[in-house]
C-alpha cells in the first residue's frame, strides 16, 4: 500500500485551507495534512518531514518566498506550490525563479490537485536524475581508480580545440620516466621524447590517421634508456566528425622487444665469434651491390679468407683450442678494418670481409697484407703458442658485372682457391681468367664422373730399379686418362679435382684392382717372381675407414701376395692426417703391405715425426735429384745425403725419383742410395711394353 501524501499547508485563512483540502481530496489523492502560519511552526514541520508544501503568497506573520528560502537553505527539494489571491506576472516569474514548482490563483484552485501530482512527478524525475548522476560519478571514480592503478598507461589526449592531456595515468612515470604533471604542463612533451623515428606517427595521430591500428613506439627516457610501448587508441569525434580527442592504452613491451632483438641478433651472428654470419653478410653484400648499381663511382671489395691447415690444429690441439683460435682470429680481423667494413664468419675456418667504398684494388690488397701480417703473429692460446697462415681471395666489385651477391662470393672464393693452390699463405685478386679456369674445372669434374663408367682410365708402369745393377725390382703404377676429346690427360691435371670431389675414392679403387690384377699376371712364369707394384694413394683415400678391408678384399680377389703391394702416400698427405688416419695406416701395414712416403722433402714434415708413421720407405723428390751434378755448391747433394743417412738410421729403404742422367746415377750410388726410378732407366710404359721389359730381365 502506498503511504498517504504528507501535505504541509502555509495559510492563515481557514476557509482557504478548507477549499484547498477539498480540491485535493476531489482529485482522489490519499493524504495527511498540517497547516501552519508562523515560521517556527513551519520549521518544526519541515523537521518532521513532508512531501509537498502549498504556501499562501502572503500572510500576516510569514510569507511564501521566505518559506521557500528556508526550505532551500536546508537543502530540501520538497515540491513547493505558491497559492495567491492576486498575482502579477513578475511575481509569478520570481516564484518560479526561486524554485517554486508551480503557482495558482485562489480563484482557480480546481487545478491544485493536478499541480500537486505534476510537482510530485517532477520531483521524482529530479530524484532519478540525481541518482543517475551520483551513479555516474561513482562509476567514473571507479574507472579513474582502475586507470590510476593500472600497470599500463591510460590516457586521453585532447586534439581540438586546444591540445593537451586531459588524463594520463600515473603508470607513465614508471614506464616513460616523465610524470603526469609534466605531461599536463607541456602538451607537446611526448613529441619531444618519443624516438625521432616515431615522431611522424604522433603527427599522424593528430591528423586522425592510423589511430585504429595497434602501434608500437619507442621513447628515449630521461636517463637515455629506450622503452618500447604498444598503443591501442580509440579516436573520439564530435558531431561534425572532427577528431577531438584520442583515448588510449599503452603497454610497456620493452622486454618483449629486447627478447625479439636478441633472437634477431642470434639469427644473424655467429655465436662463437660474435661476427655477422653468412645470412647477414649476404644481405650486406646485396645492399652494397644495389648501391653500386645506383652510384657508378662506388667501388667495394669482397675478401674470402680460409685459414691454412686449421684442421690440423683443431685435430691435434683439440676443439677448444680451435675455438679460441677462431675467436682470436675474429678479433684480429676486426682490428684490421674500418668501422664501415663487415667481417663475417662464413663457416668453419672461413671468413669473409666486405670492404666498403674503396678507391682502388690496391686498398683491398693493403688490407689483405695487413690481415696476413696480423694473423702471422703467434697466438697464445692457454699454454699453447699457435702459428697460422691464411689464404685470401679478393674480388673488386664493379657492380655492372654482377647481378647477385652469390656471384661476388663465388669469384672471391675462386681467387682464394687460387691462393691455396699457389702455395697457401698468400692472396690472389680475382680476374676473369680465373673464372674461365673455374668453369673448365667444373667441366673436368663432369667428365671425370663419366670416365669411370666409360672405362677411360689406363695404367702406365714405370720400373723401379736396384741402382747397383739396374735390375728391375718393381713398378710404379701411374694413372692416365684417355679423354675422348682432349686425348691423354696426366694425373696432375685431374687428381686434385678428383680429390676435391671425392671421385678419387672409386678411381683409386679401380687403380688398386687393376694394378694388382696386372702384377699377379706378370708374376706367374717370369724370371723375377719377387716383382712388386707401387700404387699411389691420395690423402682423401686415407680417410676411408674401411680402406684396409677394401685392400684386403682386392688382394683376395686378384690372388696377389700382400708383400708384393706397396702404397705411396705423399708427405703432405701424411702431415694433414689425424689420429684415425694413422690407425688406418697401421691396419694397412698389418696386412703386410709396405708404405712409402712419396715426394719426400717437399712437404712440411719434420724428419723426427717420421717414425710415428708405419713407413717402410722414402722416395726422395725429383726436385733434389734433378739438381745433382749441375749445382755449384752441392746443397741438394747434401740434402740427399742427409735423407739417405737418416732413412738408414730409421731402418727405411730409400728410392730416388726422377733419375735422368748417368751423373745422377753415379752420385746416388756413391751416396749409398739403394733404389731409383726415372727416365734414365725407363719412362712409364704401357702394360705390353712393361711385360716385354720384364721378359728381358736377367733371372
Ligand atoms: P709420383 O707418384 O711422384 O710419380 C712420379 C711422377 O714422376 C710420374 O708422373 C712420372 O711420370 C714422373 N717421372 C718419373 N721419372 C721421371 C723423370 O726422370 N723425370 C721427370 N721429369 N719425371 C719423371 P705422372 O705419371 O705424371 O704422375 C704425377 C703424379 O700423379 C704422381 O707423382 C702421383 O703423385 C700422382 N698419381 C699418379 N697416378 C696416381 C694414382 O693412381 N693415384 C693417385 N692418387 N695419384 C696418382
Ligand atoms: Mg708415386
Ligand atoms: Mg713422387
XYZ file of C-alpha atoms and ligand atoms in Angstrom:
747
model
C 0.000 0.000 0.000
C 1.225 3.457 -0.901
C 1.734 5.775 2.057
C -0.591 8.817 2.037
C 0.899 12.032 0.747
C 2.053 14.312 3.561
C 0.963 17.841 2.738
C 2.088 20.936 4.621
C -0.124 23.978 4.096
C 1.025 27.524 4.943
C -2.196 29.506 5.241
C -3.755 31.949 7.669
C -7.282 31.655 6.315
C -9.197 28.620 7.453
C -11.699 28.819 4.624
C -8.952 28.921 2.063
C -7.388 25.913 3.732
C -10.635 24.013 3.571
C -11.018 24.936 -0.051
C -7.585 23.609 -0.818
C -8.228 20.359 1.025
C -11.489 19.987 -0.787
C -9.748 20.262 -4.146
C -7.041 17.838 -3.120
C -9.460 15.215 -1.896
C -11.560 15.737 -5.020
C -8.556 14.827 -7.144
C -8.577 11.472 -5.388
C -5.309 11.984 -3.525
C -4.711 9.977 -0.366
C -3.224 12.443 2.046
C -2.467 13.612 5.563
C -2.009 17.299 6.173
C -0.817 20.000 8.588
C -1.424 23.689 8.410
C 0.907 26.341 9.896
C 1.070 30.097 9.690
C 4.307 31.046 11.523
C 7.958 30.475 10.734
C 8.730 28.397 13.883
C 5.799 26.056 13.226
C 6.888 25.759 9.605
C 10.414 24.809 10.616
C 9.125 22.228 13.075
C 7.062 20.653 10.333
C 9.965 20.688 7.943
C 11.921 18.750 10.544
C 9.093 16.244 10.790
C 9.090 15.863 7.016
C 6.524 16.382 4.294
C 6.046 15.568 0.632
C 4.507 18.743 -0.752
C 4.263 22.302 0.527
C 1.417 24.571 -0.511
C 2.004 28.131 0.624
C -0.074 31.300 0.590
C 1.977 34.008 -1.089
C 1.406 36.486 1.714
C 0.338 36.009 5.298
C 0.357 38.456 8.161
C 3.292 36.780 10.003
C 5.012 34.822 7.270
C 5.232 34.582 3.509
C 5.831 32.034 0.788
C 9.135 33.413 -0.537
C 10.663 33.306 2.919
C 9.396 29.774 3.391
C 10.894 28.759 0.068
C 14.218 30.281 1.053
C 14.250 28.376 4.354
C 13.460 25.192 2.535
C 16.357 25.654 0.175
C 18.721 26.659 2.945
C 18.096 23.247 4.398
C 18.939 21.654 1.129
C 15.463 20.212 0.739
C 13.925 19.625 -2.636
C 10.285 19.302 -1.493
C 7.871 20.495 -4.224
C 6.656 23.974 -3.291
C 3.425 25.368 -4.752
C 2.534 29.031 -4.304
C -1.117 30.000 -3.960
C -2.148 33.604 -4.106
C -5.214 35.815 -4.187
C -3.890 38.065 -6.872
C -0.567 37.717 -8.534
C 1.272 39.761 -11.025
C 3.231 38.304 -13.888
C 6.573 39.381 -12.357
C 5.819 37.806 -9.008
C 4.939 34.542 -10.721
C 8.180 34.604 -12.643
C 10.064 35.450 -9.450
C 8.460 32.497 -7.645
C 9.421 30.070 -10.371
C 12.937 31.513 -10.492
C 13.314 30.947 -6.790
C 12.466 27.320 -7.300
C 8.712 27.040 -6.771
C 7.197 24.145 -8.592
C 4.022 25.963 -9.552
C 1.772 28.814 -8.628
C -2.052 29.090 -8.577
C -4.627 31.788 -8.196
C -7.029 31.154 -5.376
C -9.979 31.557 -7.636
C -8.562 28.762 -9.861
C -7.932 26.171 -7.143
C -9.565 23.431 -9.246
C -6.077 22.931 -10.714
C -4.482 22.295 -7.311
C -4.755 18.505 -7.309
C -3.270 18.358 -10.793
C -0.493 20.749 -9.781
C 0.448 18.591 -6.807
C 0.540 15.455 -8.914
C 2.718 17.185 -11.542
C 5.045 18.602 -8.924
C 5.421 15.145 -7.399
C 6.216 13.652 -10.809
C 8.799 16.330 -11.490
C 10.324 15.715 -8.123
C 10.534 12.019 -8.905
C 12.256 12.802 -12.192
C 14.657 15.062 -10.351
C 15.392 12.349 -7.823
C 16.017 9.833 -10.541
C 18.343 12.180 -12.370
C 20.194 12.908 -9.185
C 20.617 9.221 -8.556
C 21.800 8.715 -12.114
C 24.352 11.494 -11.746
C 25.523 10.042 -8.480
C 25.823 6.608 -10.061
C 27.762 8.068 -12.957
C 30.086 9.867 -10.602
C 30.638 6.660 -8.720
C 31.359 4.747 -11.872
C 33.726 7.441 -13.114
C 35.529 7.320 -9.825
C 35.727 3.577 -10.132
C 37.229 3.776 -13.606
C 39.526 6.505 -12.510
C 40.724 4.293 -9.670
C 41.274 1.481 -12.194
C 43.165 3.759 -14.565
C 45.162 5.270 -11.726
C 46.263 1.843 -10.599
C 46.681 0.210 -13.998
C 50.132 -1.066 -14.943
C 49.556 0.220 -18.458
C 49.407 3.890 -19.310
C 45.829 5.059 -19.791
C 45.369 8.446 -21.422
C 43.022 10.870 -23.051
C 44.637 13.500 -25.217
C 42.565 16.408 -26.400
C 43.188 17.348 -30.013
C 40.642 20.091 -30.550
C 40.056 22.968 -29.963
C 43.287 23.000 -27.958
C 45.763 20.192 -27.403
C 46.857 18.565 -24.187
C 46.404 15.600 -21.913
C 43.071 15.543 -20.165
C 44.163 12.479 -18.333
C 47.264 10.335 -18.220
C 47.624 7.646 -15.619
C 50.451 7.570 -13.070
C 51.961 4.442 -14.675
C 53.540 6.804 -17.198
C 56.121 7.779 -14.601
C 57.362 4.236 -14.093
C 57.302 3.362 -17.774
C 58.429 6.522 -19.555
C 60.101 8.402 -16.662
C 58.016 11.580 -17.221
C 55.225 12.217 -14.654
C 51.570 13.039 -15.383
C 52.225 16.540 -14.009
C 54.957 17.045 -16.585
C 52.613 15.849 -19.323
C 49.794 18.152 -18.193
C 52.199 21.089 -18.079
C 53.584 20.577 -21.571
C 51.120 19.290 -24.174
C 53.999 18.656 -26.598
C 56.237 16.814 -24.152
C 55.560 13.408 -25.726
C 56.569 14.748 -29.135
C 59.871 15.718 -27.592
C 60.955 12.423 -26.072
C 59.413 9.956 -28.494
C 62.229 8.453 -30.605
C 62.729 10.622 -33.661
C 61.921 7.697 -35.947
C 58.433 7.565 -34.431
C 57.679 11.293 -34.210
C 55.893 11.096 -37.517
C 53.425 8.597 -36.034
C 52.293 11.057 -33.360
C 51.795 13.707 -36.041
C 49.674 11.236 -37.999
C 47.549 10.588 -34.928
C 46.850 14.308 -34.624
C 45.532 14.195 -38.187
C 43.280 11.267 -37.219
C 45.443 8.847 -39.234
C 46.455 5.367 -38.148
C 44.543 5.680 -34.886
C 42.667 2.443 -35.209
C 45.666 0.162 -35.597
C 47.898 -1.104 -32.858
C 51.087 0.922 -32.973
C 54.482 0.345 -31.429
C 56.502 3.396 -30.445
C 59.857 3.768 -28.797
C 60.857 6.508 -26.442
C 64.048 7.954 -25.040
C 63.654 8.166 -21.272
C 65.283 10.726 -19.015
C 68.314 8.522 -18.377
C 68.681 7.737 -22.070
C 67.289 4.206 -21.992
C 64.981 3.174 -24.790
C 61.486 1.975 -23.892
C 59.028 0.341 -26.270
C 55.273 0.775 -25.885
C 52.375 -0.772 -27.728
C 49.394 1.573 -28.188
C 45.734 0.852 -28.746
C 43.832 4.028 -29.450
C 40.200 4.988 -29.835
C 39.556 8.203 -31.736
C 36.830 10.448 -30.302
C 34.937 12.561 -32.838
C 32.417 15.381 -32.396
C 29.039 15.581 -34.196
C 30.671 17.070 -37.283
C 33.101 14.163 -37.487
C 36.085 16.153 -36.351
C 38.664 14.418 -34.144
C 38.530 15.973 -30.718
C 40.416 13.532 -28.570
C 42.445 10.341 -28.528
C 41.803 7.801 -25.828
C 44.279 5.016 -25.481
C 46.199 2.449 -23.528
C 49.939 1.973 -23.838
C 51.685 -1.151 -22.661
C 55.387 -1.453 -21.920
C 56.701 -4.128 -24.293
C 60.401 -3.404 -23.854
C 61.150 -6.876 -22.506
C 59.481 -8.494 -25.472
C 61.301 -6.158 -27.841
C 64.617 -6.925 -26.216
C 63.968 -10.658 -26.467
C 62.998 -10.254 -30.106
C 66.116 -8.199 -30.643
C 68.196 -10.949 -29.083
C 66.621 -13.568 -31.311
C 67.111 -11.363 -34.334
C 70.738 -10.821 -33.342
C 71.473 -14.510 -32.939
C 69.819 -15.305 -36.246
C 72.341 -13.023 -37.914
C 75.504 -13.601 -35.917
C 77.940 -16.378 -35.344
C 77.600 -17.481 -31.723
C 81.290 -18.325 -31.327
C 82.964 -15.157 -32.575
C 80.034 -12.741 -32.445
C 80.779 -11.744 -36.025
C 77.943 -11.386 -38.547
C 77.102 -14.750 -40.050
C 76.593 -15.858 -43.627
C 72.995 -14.615 -43.751
C 73.824 -11.109 -42.594
C 76.910 -10.953 -44.776
C 74.976 -11.897 -47.895
C 72.403 -9.280 -47.010
C 75.053 -6.555 -46.682
C 76.597 -7.728 -49.923
C 73.218 -7.380 -51.614
C 72.850 -3.833 -50.288
C 76.345 -2.880 -51.429
C 75.619 -4.281 -54.871
C 72.391 -2.294 -55.156
C 74.202 0.807 -54.017
C 76.864 0.171 -56.644
C 74.234 -0.136 -59.360
C 72.905 3.318 -58.499
C 76.279 5.011 -57.992
C 78.826 4.466 -60.701
C 81.715 5.711 -58.597
C 81.046 3.347 -55.740
C 83.613 0.590 -55.544
C 83.869 -2.140 -52.969
C 85.755 -5.380 -52.474
C 84.980 -8.804 -51.124
C 87.671 -10.842 -49.390
C 87.331 -14.553 -48.849
C 89.674 -15.937 -46.177
C 90.464 -19.501 -45.322
C 92.874 -20.425 -42.559
C 95.558 -22.753 -43.848
C 95.780 -26.101 -42.102
C 93.229 -25.149 -39.458
C 92.008 -28.718 -39.439
C 95.414 -29.941 -38.334
C 95.404 -27.538 -35.378
C 91.856 -28.459 -34.490
C 92.555 -32.177 -34.647
C 95.900 -32.109 -32.906
C 95.334 -29.478 -30.189
C 91.646 -30.064 -29.631
C 88.456 -28.254 -30.477
C 88.607 -25.855 -27.573
C 91.955 -24.510 -28.771
C 90.471 -24.438 -32.272
C 87.553 -22.364 -30.976
C 89.859 -19.978 -29.141
C 91.888 -19.580 -32.293
C 88.779 -18.676 -34.288
C 87.720 -16.135 -31.652
C 91.181 -14.576 -31.586
C 91.278 -14.548 -35.379
C 87.940 -12.710 -35.462
C 89.325 -10.100 -33.057
C 92.427 -9.549 -35.145
C 90.384 -9.298 -38.317
C 88.225 -6.599 -36.780
C 91.313 -4.676 -35.735
C 92.393 -4.546 -39.387
C 89.139 -2.998 -40.604
C 87.365 0.328 -40.553
C 84.015 0.581 -38.746
C 82.101 0.609 -42.027
C 83.596 -2.695 -43.201
C 81.960 -6.020 -42.399
C 83.857 -9.095 -41.311
C 81.771 -12.253 -41.114
C 82.376 -15.841 -40.141
C 81.185 -17.785 -43.099
C 81.532 -21.222 -41.603
C 84.293 -23.426 -40.209
C 87.567 -21.592 -40.704
C 86.227 -19.399 -43.482
C 85.817 -15.671 -43.024
C 84.535 -13.070 -45.432
C 85.057 -9.342 -45.486
C 83.209 -6.581 -47.243
C 85.413 -3.540 -47.768
C 83.071 -0.668 -48.244
C 83.683 2.291 -50.506
C 87.304 1.852 -51.555
C 89.191 3.732 -54.264
C 91.209 1.029 -55.971
C 92.200 -2.588 -55.788
C 95.383 -1.511 -54.026
C 93.244 -0.569 -51.000
C 91.935 -4.113 -50.791
C 95.395 -5.562 -51.284
C 96.732 -3.397 -48.479
C 94.033 -4.722 -46.158
C 94.819 -8.298 -47.200
C 98.506 -7.724 -46.442
C 97.667 -6.164 -43.093
C 95.476 -9.169 -42.240
C 98.217 -11.588 -43.215
C 100.738 -9.710 -41.099
C 98.346 -9.545 -38.163
C 97.355 -13.218 -38.330
C 101.000 -14.146 -38.853
C 101.863 -13.108 -35.293
C 101.832 -16.032 -32.861
C 98.601 -16.734 -30.988
C 98.968 -17.522 -27.301
C 96.114 -19.844 -26.504
C 96.365 -21.102 -22.954
C 99.726 -22.812 -22.731
C 99.945 -23.187 -26.489
C 101.627 -20.897 -28.928
C 99.968 -21.407 -32.289
C 101.088 -20.140 -35.674
C 98.741 -19.912 -38.603
C 98.637 -18.523 -42.079
C 95.706 -17.545 -44.211
C 94.852 -17.706 -47.886
C 92.855 -14.776 -49.191
C 90.851 -14.303 -52.363
C 89.965 -10.756 -53.340
C 87.363 -9.609 -55.767
C 86.944 -5.992 -56.632
C 83.353 -5.241 -57.377
C 82.287 -3.389 -60.399
C 78.532 -3.509 -59.933
C 77.923 -3.615 -63.662
C 79.453 -7.033 -63.963
C 77.483 -8.643 -61.154
C 73.829 -9.211 -60.538
C 73.658 -11.308 -57.425
C 75.737 -11.302 -54.221
C 76.436 -15.018 -54.674
C 78.431 -14.187 -57.793
C 80.758 -11.882 -55.862
C 81.342 -14.526 -53.309
C 81.923 -17.180 -55.931
C 84.678 -15.096 -57.501
C 86.314 -14.259 -54.174
C 86.177 -17.975 -53.398
C 87.759 -18.857 -56.745
C 90.559 -16.370 -56.052
C 91.022 -17.847 -52.577
C 91.213 -21.312 -54.058
C 93.817 -19.999 -56.455
C 95.790 -18.637 -53.495
C 95.624 -22.091 -51.883
C 96.830 -23.917 -54.950
C 99.582 -21.364 -55.452
C 101.022 -22.470 -52.127
C 98.764 -21.002 -49.408
C 99.648 -18.116 -47.047
C 99.040 -15.643 -49.849
C 96.361 -13.596 -51.534
C 95.104 -13.581 -55.099
C 92.966 -10.986 -56.817
C 90.204 -12.419 -58.918
C 90.411 -11.943 -62.654
C 88.099 -13.261 -65.318
C 90.697 -15.810 -66.368
C 90.164 -17.473 -63.023
C 86.521 -17.731 -63.740
C 87.205 -19.390 -67.076
C 89.544 -21.714 -65.250
C 86.870 -22.462 -62.664
C 84.366 -23.251 -65.391
C 86.906 -25.533 -67.033
C 87.396 -27.280 -63.710
C 83.689 -27.807 -63.482
C 83.686 -29.344 -66.938
C 86.579 -31.554 -65.906
C 84.597 -32.708 -62.912
C 81.607 -33.595 -65.102
C 83.831 -35.539 -67.500
C 85.605 -37.252 -64.655
C 82.319 -38.565 -63.287
C 81.677 -40.346 -66.572
C 85.237 -41.513 -67.106
C 84.904 -44.487 -64.769
C 81.778 -45.884 -66.459
C 83.216 -45.272 -69.909
C 86.438 -47.036 -68.909
C 88.652 -44.179 -69.998
C 91.379 -44.821 -67.422
C 94.613 -46.657 -68.150
C 97.624 -47.508 -66.075
C 101.264 -46.972 -67.057
C 104.068 -48.760 -65.318
C 107.422 -47.211 -64.564
C 110.151 -49.566 -63.406
C 111.912 -49.171 -60.088
C 115.453 -50.486 -60.194
C 118.229 -51.566 -57.892
C 120.762 -48.793 -58.546
C 123.754 -51.057 -58.189
C 122.742 -53.355 -61.047
C 119.876 -51.533 -62.756
C 117.852 -54.700 -62.172
C 114.052 -54.085 -62.189
C 112.592 -54.877 -58.792
C 109.111 -53.439 -59.284
C 106.911 -50.940 -60.996
C 105.031 -47.841 -60.013
C 101.514 -47.772 -61.426
C 100.755 -44.343 -62.867
C 97.296 -43.311 -63.902
C 96.395 -41.913 -67.324
C 93.084 -40.671 -68.609
C 92.240 -41.278 -72.250
C 89.844 -38.358 -72.687
C 87.549 -38.702 -75.758
C 88.254 -35.123 -76.924
C 91.367 -33.973 -75.122
C 93.433 -37.080 -75.648
C 95.802 -38.311 -72.964
C 95.397 -36.394 -69.694
C 98.072 -36.590 -66.999
C 97.274 -37.044 -63.311
C 98.464 -33.578 -62.267
C 95.525 -32.193 -64.209
C 92.754 -34.277 -62.778
C 93.867 -35.859 -59.489
C 93.349 -32.615 -57.469
C 89.798 -32.295 -58.797
C 89.153 -35.965 -58.178
C 90.336 -35.486 -54.596
C 88.218 -32.438 -54.035
C 85.096 -34.108 -55.358
C 85.857 -37.439 -53.654
C 85.768 -39.103 -57.069
C 89.259 -40.280 -56.135
C 87.625 -42.943 -53.964
C 86.124 -45.021 -56.809
C 89.012 -44.113 -59.128
C 91.564 -45.157 -56.510
C 89.797 -48.460 -56.014
C 89.910 -49.101 -59.750
C 93.663 -48.338 -59.824
C 94.348 -50.730 -56.971
C 92.367 -53.571 -58.517
C 93.854 -53.013 -61.976
C 97.449 -52.794 -60.670
C 97.085 -55.906 -58.502
C 95.485 -57.878 -61.317
C 98.268 -56.857 -63.674
C 101.110 -57.737 -61.336
C 99.595 -61.083 -60.439
C 99.500 -61.900 -64.152
C 103.170 -60.931 -64.590
C 104.343 -62.812 -61.564
C 103.362 -66.179 -62.950
C 106.034 -67.755 -65.053
C 108.619 -64.924 -65.217
C 112.255 -64.936 -64.182
C 111.745 -62.368 -61.415
C 108.892 -63.576 -59.209
C 109.527 -61.041 -56.445
C 108.412 -58.059 -58.504
C 106.449 -55.513 -56.535
C 103.893 -52.946 -57.599
C 103.655 -49.446 -56.087
C 100.282 -47.738 -56.113
C 99.760 -44.074 -55.255
C 97.147 -43.300 -52.619
C 95.585 -39.875 -52.330
C 95.094 -38.242 -48.935
C 91.350 -38.496 -49.336
C 91.553 -42.263 -49.703
C 93.195 -42.488 -46.302
C 90.092 -41.075 -44.669
C 88.057 -44.106 -45.765
C 87.642 -46.082 -42.570
C 87.263 -49.355 -44.499
C 90.389 -48.813 -46.608
C 92.281 -51.819 -45.229
C 89.231 -54.049 -45.652
C 88.924 -52.866 -49.243
C 92.581 -53.589 -49.965
C 92.332 -56.956 -48.276
C 89.425 -57.877 -50.492
C 91.243 -56.770 -53.653
C 94.218 -58.931 -52.686
C 91.908 -61.880 -52.182
C 90.135 -61.312 -55.481
C 93.320 -60.942 -57.510
C 95.303 -63.549 -55.609
C 98.236 -61.143 -55.114
C 100.510 -61.560 -52.128
C 100.368 -58.566 -49.760
C 104.169 -58.382 -49.723
C 104.138 -57.541 -53.440
C 101.979 -54.436 -52.936
C 103.416 -51.096 -51.893
C 101.427 -47.987 -51.279
C 102.802 -44.489 -51.861
C 101.485 -41.604 -49.855
C 102.764 -38.081 -50.344
C 104.447 -36.405 -47.451
C 101.928 -33.581 -47.347
C 99.023 -36.026 -47.246
C 100.572 -37.689 -44.228
C 101.146 -34.397 -42.452
C 97.495 -33.457 -42.772
C 96.406 -36.659 -41.173
C 94.571 -37.202 -37.983
C 94.713 -39.925 -35.420
C 92.146 -42.063 -37.220
C 94.220 -41.963 -40.397
C 97.261 -43.160 -38.506
C 95.133 -46.078 -37.306
C 94.075 -46.869 -40.863
C 97.698 -46.793 -41.988
C 98.683 -49.218 -39.236
C 95.898 -51.592 -40.265
C 97.182 -51.489 -43.842
C 100.722 -52.151 -42.678
C 99.422 -55.055 -40.595
C 98.153 -56.658 -43.793
C 101.847 -56.948 -44.686
C 101.849 -54.066 -47.153
C 104.776 -51.674 -47.212
C 104.061 -47.946 -47.075
C 106.328 -45.428 -48.812
C 106.448 -41.718 -48.366
C 106.307 -40.127 -51.789
C 107.840 -36.810 -52.883
C 109.824 -36.719 -49.673
C 111.371 -33.334 -48.900
C 108.616 -31.216 -50.394
C 106.189 -31.398 -47.531
C 106.417 -29.852 -44.143
C 107.202 -32.908 -42.121
C 109.948 -32.747 -39.629
C 112.154 -35.750 -40.023
C 111.619 -36.537 -36.375
C 107.933 -37.178 -36.934
C 108.670 -39.853 -39.494
C 108.984 -42.689 -37.029
C 105.473 -42.123 -35.764
C 104.165 -43.379 -39.100
C 104.256 -47.019 -40.108
C 106.557 -46.311 -43.022
C 108.902 -48.690 -44.793
C 110.456 -46.457 -47.465
C 111.144 -42.893 -48.552
C 111.023 -41.676 -52.115
C 113.271 -38.626 -52.447
C 111.542 -35.999 -54.519
C 112.685 -35.471 -58.076
C 113.469 -31.790 -57.442
C 116.509 -32.759 -55.322
C 117.749 -35.371 -57.734
C 117.464 -33.204 -60.830
C 119.925 -30.654 -59.367
C 122.593 -33.214 -58.736
C 125.557 -32.725 -60.989
C 124.577 -29.220 -62.103
C 124.714 -27.190 -58.927
C 127.938 -25.479 -57.940
C 127.555 -25.679 -54.157
C 126.278 -29.243 -53.862
C 123.491 -28.200 -51.491
C 120.995 -30.684 -52.923
C 123.604 -33.371 -52.710
C 123.948 -32.662 -49.025
C 120.213 -32.836 -48.549
C 120.018 -36.165 -50.341
C 122.876 -37.437 -48.250
C 121.156 -36.368 -45.044
C 117.919 -38.037 -46.087
C 119.697 -41.268 -47.026
C 121.635 -41.388 -43.746
C 118.553 -40.598 -41.709
C 116.455 -43.177 -43.523
C 119.080 -45.856 -42.955
C 119.227 -44.983 -39.278
C 115.450 -45.375 -39.106
C 115.642 -48.658 -40.999
C 113.887 -47.264 -44.059
C 114.560 -48.017 -47.695
C 115.359 -45.106 -49.993
C 114.234 -44.688 -53.578
C 115.454 -41.768 -55.670
C 112.826 -40.360 -58.018
C 113.465 -38.763 -61.397
C 116.901 -40.118 -62.205
C 117.610 -38.781 -65.681
C 121.384 -38.862 -66.155
C 124.296 -41.183 -65.604
C 125.923 -38.496 -63.431
C 122.953 -38.586 -61.106
C 123.083 -42.371 -61.048
C 126.769 -42.336 -60.175
C 126.282 -39.808 -57.378
C 123.356 -41.711 -55.929
C 125.337 -44.909 -55.952
C 128.140 -43.077 -54.181
C 125.665 -41.900 -51.542
C 124.584 -45.453 -50.923
C 121.062 -44.865 -52.182
C 119.737 -48.305 -52.994
C 116.825 -47.852 -55.391
C 115.948 -45.477 -58.172
C 113.362 -44.617 -60.763
C 113.490 -42.242 -63.695
C 113.707 -41.624 -67.414
C 117.333 -42.742 -67.344
C 116.080 -46.279 -66.799
C 112.695 -46.070 -68.442
C 109.735 -43.814 -68.999
C 106.340 -45.046 -67.768
C 105.331 -47.898 -70.100
C 102.047 -49.381 -71.154
C 101.380 -52.901 -69.897
C 102.655 -54.657 -73.024
C 105.916 -52.730 -73.093
C 106.354 -53.383 -69.383
C 105.779 -57.070 -69.933
C 108.476 -57.126 -72.597
C 110.865 -55.378 -70.248
C 110.196 -57.991 -67.592
C 110.862 -60.729 -70.072
C 114.331 -59.350 -70.830
C 115.360 -59.149 -67.195
C 118.075 -61.479 -66.028
C 116.731 -64.061 -63.585
P 104.641 -39.588 -58.306
O 103.945 -40.636 -57.540
O 105.764 -38.908 -57.642
O 105.059 -40.229 -59.651
C 106.214 -39.925 -60.324
C 105.948 -38.927 -61.398
O 107.204 -38.517 -61.929
C 105.192 -39.520 -62.592
O 104.444 -38.527 -63.203
C 106.311 -39.909 -63.533
O 105.921 -39.977 -64.876
C 107.280 -38.799 -63.316
N 108.649 -39.181 -63.581
C 109.246 -40.372 -63.363
N 110.564 -40.355 -63.725
C 110.812 -39.078 -64.149
C 111.975 -38.415 -64.636
O 113.080 -38.974 -64.755
N 111.845 -37.095 -64.999
C 110.669 -36.459 -64.916
N 110.602 -35.193 -65.279
N 109.564 -37.072 -64.447
C 109.605 -38.349 -64.066
P 102.927 -38.675 -63.525
O 102.660 -40.041 -64.030
O 102.521 -37.517 -64.335
O 102.234 -38.617 -62.114
C 102.276 -37.455 -61.376
C 101.740 -37.670 -60.004
O 100.377 -38.009 -60.030
C 102.370 -38.834 -59.269
O 103.599 -38.467 -58.714
C 101.369 -39.160 -58.233
O 101.502 -38.308 -57.132
C 100.096 -38.852 -58.955
N 99.476 -40.091 -59.417
C 99.735 -40.827 -60.498
N 98.935 -41.902 -60.549
C 98.155 -41.859 -59.456
C 97.115 -42.694 -58.936
O 96.776 -43.743 -59.467
N 96.539 -42.305 -57.781
C 96.940 -41.177 -57.148
N 96.310 -40.839 -56.034
N 97.879 -40.376 -57.606
C 98.495 -40.718 -58.753
Mg 104.333 -42.098 -56.556
Mg 106.938 -38.817 -56.342
